[in-house]
Amino acid sequence: MNNFENKVVLVTGASTGVGEGIAQLLYQRGAMVFISGRNLAQIEHCARAIDATSNRVIAIKADMCDPLQVEEMFDIVMQRTGALHGLVNNAGITGPHNTSIVDYPINDWKAVMDTDINGVFYGLKYGIPAILKSGGGSIVNLSSSNGIVGIAGISAYTAAKHAVLGMTRSAALEFADKGIRINAIGPGYVDTPRMQMLPNDVREWMASTHPMKRMATREEVAKTAAFLLSDESSFSTGAFYAIDGGYTAQ
């Protein structure tokens, strides 16, 4: 099992869903975890739910679309602990579904790009120097199964997740000999609390798109992220790890 004792990891967009699941697993494995989100009340509630003492899970309000807030977020981590060993760029939005590219609202397009691409860029831009100062570490970027295949009706999300993979590979090459590994993971549909609120027929359809005929659990995604953050994946960088029940093998 990956051991994260004496390690500091930051997970963005962690007030719920996949980010929350990753933060919880890292905490269970001994890490000090900083979690960020746009809504301070939500992110503080998540921190307390994982760690009632708030000693090893610390909430930071940060909008990943705002480079000044992202830079300040990393400053807070470094001021508080003096180190950052791992980063999970998880924050993202999907935007409208079942919408042709010719009908896609421009403001929605910009919002997806700003969060899903620019947010990852800001995370790398300001996170990498902090990790370098700490002696090196690992970064995991959340792409998607849509990061390597197309899907009709969600062009912005699909384009953004392709971009995350390209950014991951470029950054990985830039820092491969400097002690920082950078990889991407690509979940299919994940059975998060939000997904569990959907009608059963929708959930069944989502599960059926995977050859394994189910959705991923948050724990399965979190375990892959933890593996890539740990020294157990010490020769992996610039890679894409699908967690999609065979979806992209079709």
Short mmCIF file of N, CA and C in Angstrom, two decimals, residues 9-13 19 22 26 86-91 138-142 185 225 229:
data_model
loop_
_atom_site.label_atom_id
_atom_site.label_comp_id
_atom_site.label_asym_id
_atom_site.label_seq_id
_atom_site.Cartn_x
_atom_site.Cartn_y
_atom_site.Cartn_z
N VAL A 9 0.08 16.86 -0.05
CA VAL A 9 -0.55 16.76 -1.37
C VAL A 9 -1.70 17.75 -1.44
N LEU A 10 -1.85 18.40 -2.59
CA LEU A 10 -2.95 19.31 -2.84
C LEU A 10 -3.87 18.71 -3.89
N VAL A 11 -5.18 18.70 -3.61
CA VAL A 11 -6.18 18.21 -4.55
C VAL A 11 -7.14 19.34 -4.85
N THR A 12 -7.25 19.73 -6.11
CA THR A 12 -8.16 20.82 -6.48
C THR A 12 -9.55 20.27 -6.79
N GLY A 13 -10.54 21.13 -6.64
CA GLY A 13 -11.92 20.73 -6.93
C GLY A 13 -12.36 19.55 -6.11
N GLY A 19 -12.66 14.22 -6.62
CA GLY A 19 -11.65 14.93 -5.83
C GLY A 19 -11.75 14.61 -4.36
N ILE A 22 -10.35 11.12 -3.74
CA ILE A 22 -8.89 11.07 -3.76
C ILE A 22 -8.33 11.64 -2.46
N LEU A 26 -5.93 9.62 0.31
CA LEU A 26 -4.61 10.11 0.66
C LEU A 26 -4.50 10.37 2.16
N GLY A 86 2.96 16.47 -3.82
CA GLY A 86 2.05 15.93 -4.80
C GLY A 86 0.93 16.89 -5.12
N LEU A 87 0.45 16.85 -6.35
CA LEU A 87 -0.64 17.71 -6.80
C LEU A 87 -1.59 16.91 -7.67
N VAL A 88 -2.88 17.06 -7.41
CA VAL A 88 -3.91 16.46 -8.26
C VAL A 88 -4.75 17.59 -8.84
N ASN A 89 -4.59 17.83 -10.14
CA ASN A 89 -5.39 18.83 -10.84
C ASN A 89 -6.71 18.18 -11.25
N ASN A 90 -7.67 18.27 -10.35
CA ASN A 90 -8.95 17.58 -10.53
C ASN A 90 -10.09 18.50 -10.94
N ALA A 91 -10.03 19.78 -10.57
CA ALA A 91 -11.16 20.69 -10.81
C ALA A 91 -11.54 20.72 -12.28
N SER A 138 5.25 14.34 -7.60
CA SER A 138 4.42 13.80 -8.67
C SER A 138 3.14 14.61 -8.82
N ILE A 139 2.69 14.71 -10.07
CA ILE A 139 1.45 15.43 -10.39
C ILE A 139 0.54 14.50 -11.18
N VAL A 140 -0.74 14.50 -10.83
CA VAL A 140 -1.75 13.75 -11.57
C VAL A 140 -2.79 14.73 -12.09
N ASN A 141 -2.98 14.74 -13.40
CA ASN A 141 -4.00 15.57 -14.03
C ASN A 141 -5.20 14.72 -14.40
N LEU A 142 -6.39 15.23 -14.11
CA LEU A 142 -7.62 14.51 -14.46
C LEU A 142 -8.00 14.82 -15.89
N ILE A 185 -4.88 10.68 -15.72
CA ILE A 185 -5.79 9.54 -15.61
C ILE A 185 -7.08 9.87 -16.36
N ALA A 225 -4.87 7.23 -8.74
CA ALA A 225 -4.20 8.52 -8.48
C ALA A 225 -3.12 8.34 -7.41
N LEU A 229 0.92 9.03 -7.62
CA LEU A 229 1.55 10.00 -6.72
C LEU A 229 2.67 9.37 -5.91
#
